[in-house]
Amino acid sequence: ELAKRGRTSDVRAAGFRRGGELIDRGAAKALARRDLDPGDHRSTMIDRELIEGAFLILTMTARHVLHVIEMDQSAADRTFMLREFVDLAEAAGGLDPDRPISEITTELDTARDRSVMTAVDTPFDVQDPHGRRRRIYERVAGILETDVARLAELLTPVPSTA
């Protein structure tokens, strides 16, 4: 999504499952239906080094946020659920590309409802489709497609013409 908008960034994906595994068939099919090719992508296990090197960490669930913070407490103000971050950024009127991301994440961290992170099932959680039926993969892919596009739009705002 960032590349479609003419912006490059170092984006990495990592998870809490075993690393080195190929993407599962259900996810690969959901991506293919969206003309996306995972190629030979293999899973990466999240670790402290990845956390320390990230200026923004986006997760799928509140439980993931808590796991990241347990691994590195200094990441608390830059770790959000994807949907939570997008909602907070939109509510704040967008993201100013001239401001350092550290300022933005600190501001959004201050505005967030921390009680959401301790909930078992939050409105921001995105269900893990692994091993489930096709319709679950499709639903999750649709959610991610929408929210990643919203995030990319926030990160690459269209300049106003005055």
Short mmCIF file of C-alpha atoms in Angstrom, two decimals:
data_model
loop_
_atom_site.label_atom_id
_atom_site.label_comp_id
_atom_site.label_asym_id
_atom_site.label_seq_id
_atom_site.Cartn_x
_atom_site.Cartn_y
_atom_site.Cartn_z
CA GLU A 1 0.00 0.00 0.00
CA LEU A 2 2.84 2.40 0.73
CA ALA A 3 4.52 1.61 -2.59
CA LYS A 4 1.23 2.33 -4.41
CA ARG A 5 1.40 5.78 -2.85
CA GLY A 6 5.03 6.36 -3.85
CA ARG A 7 6.50 5.86 -0.39
CA THR A 8 9.06 3.35 0.71
CA SER A 9 9.55 2.14 4.24
CA ASP A 10 11.18 -0.76 6.01
CA VAL A 11 8.18 -2.87 6.99
CA ARG A 12 8.68 -6.22 8.65
CA ALA A 13 6.26 -8.89 9.76
CA ALA A 14 6.79 -11.12 12.77
CA GLY A 15 4.64 -13.25 14.97
CA PHE A 16 4.49 -15.40 18.03
CA ARG A 17 4.45 -18.76 16.27
CA ARG A 18 7.47 -20.76 15.24
CA GLY A 19 9.64 -19.02 12.65
CA GLY A 20 10.70 -20.32 9.23
CA GLU A 21 7.33 -21.69 8.15
CA LEU A 22 5.77 -21.01 4.76
CA ILE A 23 2.51 -19.07 4.72
CA ASP A 24 -0.42 -21.44 5.16
CA ARG A 25 -2.67 -22.37 2.24
CA GLY A 26 -5.71 -20.46 3.46
CA ALA A 27 -3.77 -17.23 3.77
CA ALA A 28 -2.02 -17.75 0.43
CA LYS A 29 -5.38 -18.27 -1.29
CA ALA A 30 -6.89 -15.16 0.35
CA LEU A 31 -3.88 -13.14 -0.85
CA ALA A 32 -4.10 -14.61 -4.36
CA ARG A 33 -7.75 -13.56 -4.59
CA ARG A 34 -6.47 -10.03 -3.99
CA ASP A 35 -3.73 -10.34 -6.61
CA LEU A 36 -1.04 -10.46 -3.92
CA ASP A 37 1.74 -13.01 -4.13
CA PRO A 38 3.40 -14.08 -0.86
CA GLY A 39 6.21 -15.69 -2.86
CA ASP A 40 8.37 -17.79 -0.59
CA HIS A 41 7.65 -15.66 2.49
CA ARG A 42 8.48 -17.48 5.68
CA SER A 43 7.35 -16.63 9.16
CA THR A 44 9.62 -14.73 11.52
CA MET A 45 9.40 -15.09 15.26
CA ILE A 46 9.27 -11.77 17.07
CA ASP A 47 12.24 -11.14 19.32
CA ARG A 48 13.72 -8.37 21.41
CA GLU A 49 16.02 -7.23 18.59
CA LEU A 50 13.08 -6.66 16.22
CA ILE A 51 11.20 -4.82 18.95
CA GLU A 52 14.16 -2.58 19.79
CA GLY A 53 14.66 -1.69 16.12
CA ALA A 54 11.03 -0.79 15.42
CA PHE A 55 9.72 2.75 15.62
CA LEU A 56 6.13 1.48 15.45
CA ILE A 57 4.81 -1.98 16.29
CA LEU A 58 1.34 -2.96 15.11
CA THR A 59 -0.32 -6.13 16.32
CA MET A 60 -3.55 -7.95 15.60
CA THR A 61 -4.78 -8.31 19.20
CA ALA A 62 -4.53 -6.76 22.64
CA ARG A 63 -2.91 -9.96 23.84
CA HIS A 64 -0.14 -9.43 21.27
CA VAL A 65 0.41 -5.88 22.55
CA LEU A 66 0.85 -7.23 26.07
CA HIS A 67 3.27 -9.93 24.85
CA VAL A 68 5.41 -7.30 23.11
CA ILE A 69 5.45 -5.13 26.23
CA GLU A 70 6.37 -8.16 28.37
CA MET A 71 9.35 -8.73 26.06
CA ASP A 72 10.41 -5.06 26.16
CA GLN A 73 8.65 -2.54 28.40
CA SER A 74 10.27 0.37 26.55
CA ALA A 75 8.04 -0.52 23.56
CA ALA A 76 4.79 0.28 25.41
CA ASP A 77 4.23 3.71 23.87
CA ARG A 78 4.90 2.51 20.30
CA THR A 79 3.00 -0.76 20.30
CA PHE A 80 -0.65 -0.69 19.21
CA MET A 81 -3.23 -2.94 17.68
CA LEU A 82 -3.43 -2.04 13.98
CA ARG A 83 -7.09 -1.08 14.16
CA GLU A 84 -6.56 0.86 17.39
CA PHE A 85 -3.68 2.87 15.90
CA VAL A 86 -5.64 3.74 12.77
CA ASP A 87 -8.71 4.78 14.76
CA LEU A 88 -6.62 6.93 17.13
CA ALA A 89 -4.73 8.56 14.26
CA GLU A 90 -7.94 9.33 12.36
CA ALA A 91 -9.55 10.74 15.53
CA ALA A 92 -6.50 12.98 15.98
CA GLY A 93 -7.07 14.40 12.50
CA GLY A 94 -4.41 12.34 10.75
CA LEU A 95 -0.65 12.06 10.96
CA ASP A 96 1.65 14.99 10.24
CA PRO A 97 4.45 13.62 8.01
CA ASP A 98 6.75 16.40 9.24
CA ARG A 99 6.55 15.23 12.86
CA PRO A 100 8.82 12.47 14.14
CA ILE A 101 6.96 9.19 14.54
CA SER A 102 8.13 9.01 18.16
CA GLU A 103 6.16 12.19 18.95
CA ILE A 104 3.11 10.84 17.16
CA THR A 105 3.17 7.47 18.93
CA THR A 106 3.66 9.14 22.31
CA GLU A 107 0.68 11.41 21.65
CA LEU A 108 -1.52 8.52 20.49
CA ASP A 109 -0.38 6.40 23.43
CA THR A 110 -1.55 9.17 25.77
CA ALA A 111 -4.94 9.29 24.01
CA ARG A 112 -5.57 5.54 24.07
CA ASP A 113 -7.84 3.67 26.43
CA ARG A 114 -5.37 1.37 28.19
CA SER A 115 -8.16 -0.73 29.69
CA VAL A 116 -8.76 -2.12 26.20
CA MET A 117 -5.38 -3.83 26.28
CA THR A 118 -6.35 -6.01 29.22
CA ALA A 119 -9.66 -7.09 27.69
CA VAL A 120 -9.96 -10.63 26.39
CA ASP A 121 -11.75 -9.63 23.21
CA THR A 122 -11.55 -6.01 22.09
CA PRO A 123 -13.28 -4.21 19.23
CA PHE A 124 -9.80 -3.75 17.71
CA ASP A 125 -8.77 -7.43 17.77
CA VAL A 126 -8.38 -9.18 14.43
CA GLN A 127 -9.09 -12.90 14.68
CA ASP A 128 -6.27 -15.26 13.69
CA PRO A 129 -7.63 -17.35 10.80
CA HIS A 130 -4.90 -20.02 11.00
CA GLY A 131 -6.43 -23.44 10.39
CA ARG A 132 -9.95 -22.11 10.03
CA ARG A 133 -12.48 -22.05 7.22
CA ARG A 134 -12.12 -20.04 4.03
CA ARG A 135 -14.74 -17.49 5.05
CA ILE A 136 -12.68 -16.62 8.15
CA TYR A 137 -9.57 -16.08 6.01
CA GLU A 138 -11.63 -13.92 3.66
CA ARG A 139 -13.10 -11.87 6.49
CA VAL A 140 -9.68 -11.30 8.07
CA ALA A 141 -8.11 -10.49 4.68
CA GLY A 142 -10.86 -7.95 4.04
CA ILE A 143 -10.34 -6.31 7.44
CA LEU A 144 -6.60 -6.13 6.92
CA GLU A 145 -6.95 -4.87 3.37
CA THR A 146 -9.17 -2.02 4.58
CA ASP A 147 -7.13 -1.14 7.65
CA VAL A 148 -3.77 -1.32 5.89
CA ALA A 149 -5.14 1.02 3.20
CA ARG A 150 -6.38 3.37 5.94
CA LEU A 151 -2.94 3.26 7.58
CA ALA A 152 -1.13 3.90 4.30
CA GLU A 153 -3.42 6.87 3.66
CA LEU A 154 -2.58 8.25 7.10
CA LEU A 155 1.14 7.80 6.46
CA THR A 156 1.04 9.31 2.98
CA PRO A 157 -1.55 12.07 3.02
CA VAL A 158 -2.49 13.67 -0.25
CA PRO A 159 -1.09 17.21 -0.30
CA SER A 160 -3.79 19.86 -0.19
CA THR A 161 -4.14 22.07 -3.23
CA ALA A 162 -4.72 25.63 -2.23
#
